[in-house]
Amino acid sequence: MKPPGDTHCSTMRPAYWYVSLLVVVFFYIYLSAIQLVRGQELPFKYHHYDELTAVLKDISATYTNLTALYSVGKSVQGRELWVMVVSKSPFEHMLGKPEVKYVGNIHGNEPVGREVLLHFILFLLRNYNNDPYVRWLMDNSRIHIMPSMNPDGFEVSQEGQCTGGKGRYNARSYDLNRNFPDHFNVNGLQEQTEVLAIRKWITSTQFVLSASLHGGALVASYPFDSTPEKILNQFVSSASLTPDDDVFRHLAQVYSFNHGSMYLAVPCSPLGTKFVNGTTNGAEWYPLTGGMQDYNYIWGSCMEITLELSCCKYPPTNQLPKFWEENVKSLLLFIGEAHRGVRGFVTDEFGNPVEGAILKIKGREIGFQTTKFGEYWRILLPGVYKIEAVAEGYAPTEAQFAVIDETPTQLNLTLFRSTA
């Protein structure tokens, strides 16, 4: 018999009861996570590093056949620089098909792109089976999405701060978008951990097309950011044009004209810059040394532009749905531009791929390289062109070809061993 007044024994539960309760709670959390990553309840909020990591891991665990989560390295403070691949072939390169990328949050206090890209990942996955264009993109491209290149900076940034530099820099107070090798000027700054990781990433994966997402303006900016006229540009900005200026203008306009308001060219303030068509050459806006988009173009064989998505650097959370709606169409159609121009394989006379061959379009002096499989791609507008291919130990070759709007031109080139 229990002692009078002893109620403890009457409320005790057997051990299996507590185990069962834990199982139920865990199962509820698991179901909530599955609902979240399927896009039904992903909140429009700023996800801090631990939250962002959890969401990306949940997505990867749910969409196992369409995603691959990997890190290109760590930040100064040890946070992973996460990348999610979204594709029919997330774990392996598809021969002859382009790799593209989006990079967000290079400046820690400009996080709109960070959240837009997280929603974009889910948008692609949810629509793979019911949107023919999304399916075509994912079947014919590998889309690499890095929500945050500067997770350390983001963690010290403050929501609602539309201007200022708090959180802009990495943990060592370096601006990561001034830290890359430069085409025109010597960049003497100490290379940062995050930039080294990005450079290794670009070397290991040959991307065809890319965009970096920023905040603090509303414009699509294209190379060059840097300029040989460094002294003159201290007093007046002037355009610094690439040999592929027509292509870069086109890429910027694809984004701007499909954006909800960028193309309207409304200045962010009464005295702000009015960007015609919502686009600008980087150096014409303001020149800078060590930018990432120039580095991609010169050293990565990749055409990258910079997207400024919000007049306020770190706008209030309640504005995030608007930014998502404004950008989703542009994000989707921009990727498709990797499928225009010319592409093919460079092989020797025995059909073996020639890795590291240098190709140039005549009249466009910035070259691009073949992959280890001998693949190459170049985005071009409709027209007639000549291409030249050279490689050590081989005689150079050239060919004439035409590009049309509807489909990329397939042009395979053969290099013969030099007899000299």
mmCIF file of N, CA and C in Angstrom, residues 92-98 345 371 373-375 377:
data_model
loop_
_atom_site.group_PDB
_atom_site.id
_atom_site.type_symbol
_atom_site.label_atom_id
_atom_site.label_comp_id
_atom_site.label_asym_id
_atom_site.label_seq_id
_atom_site.Cartn_x
_atom_site.Cartn_y
_atom_site.Cartn_z
ATOM 1 N N GLU A 92 27.451 14.482 -60.554
ATOM 2 C CA GLU A 92 28.424 14.322 -61.624
ATOM 3 C C GLU A 92 28.189 15.332 -62.736
ATOM 4 N N HIS A 93 29.280 15.814 -63.309
ATOM 5 C CA HIS A 93 29.210 16.684 -64.473
ATOM 6 C C HIS A 93 28.542 15.949 -65.637
ATOM 7 N N MET A 94 27.691 16.661 -66.358
ATOM 8 C CA MET A 94 27.055 16.091 -67.555
ATOM 9 C C MET A 94 27.859 16.523 -68.772
ATOM 10 N N LEU A 95 28.416 15.571 -69.485
ATOM 11 C CA LEU A 95 29.314 15.864 -70.594
ATOM 12 C C LEU A 95 28.647 16.780 -71.618
ATOM 13 N N GLY A 96 29.315 17.896 -71.907
ATOM 14 C CA GLY A 96 28.826 18.819 -72.915
ATOM 15 C C GLY A 96 27.776 19.799 -72.426
ATOM 16 N N LYS A 97 27.393 19.705 -71.145
ATOM 17 C CA LYS A 97 26.346 20.583 -70.617
ATOM 18 C C LYS A 97 26.934 21.546 -69.598
ATOM 19 N N PRO A 98 26.464 22.786 -69.593
ATOM 20 C CA PRO A 98 27.143 23.845 -68.826
ATOM 21 C C PRO A 98 26.885 23.790 -67.323
ATOM 22 N N PHE A 345 33.615 20.357 -78.598
ATOM 23 C CA PHE A 345 34.744 19.626 -78.042
ATOM 24 C C PHE A 345 35.983 19.888 -78.898
ATOM 25 N N THR A 371 37.895 22.081 -70.896
ATOM 26 C CA THR A 371 37.931 21.285 -69.669
ATOM 27 C C THR A 371 38.792 20.038 -69.898
ATOM 28 N N PHE A 373 37.731 17.262 -70.332
ATOM 29 C CA PHE A 373 37.031 16.451 -71.330
ATOM 30 C C PHE A 373 37.109 17.070 -72.721
ATOM 31 N N GLY A 374 37.838 18.189 -72.836
ATOM 32 C CA GLY A 374 37.935 18.874 -74.120
ATOM 33 C C GLY A 374 36.742 19.757 -74.438
ATOM 34 N N GLU A 375 35.854 19.973 -73.465
ATOM 35 C CA GLU A 375 34.648 20.775 -73.715
ATOM 36 C C GLU A 375 34.968 22.272 -73.708
ATOM 37 N N TRP A 377 32.595 26.244 -74.064
ATOM 38 C CA TRP A 377 31.353 26.986 -74.269
ATOM 39 C C TRP A 377 31.712 28.461 -74.408
#
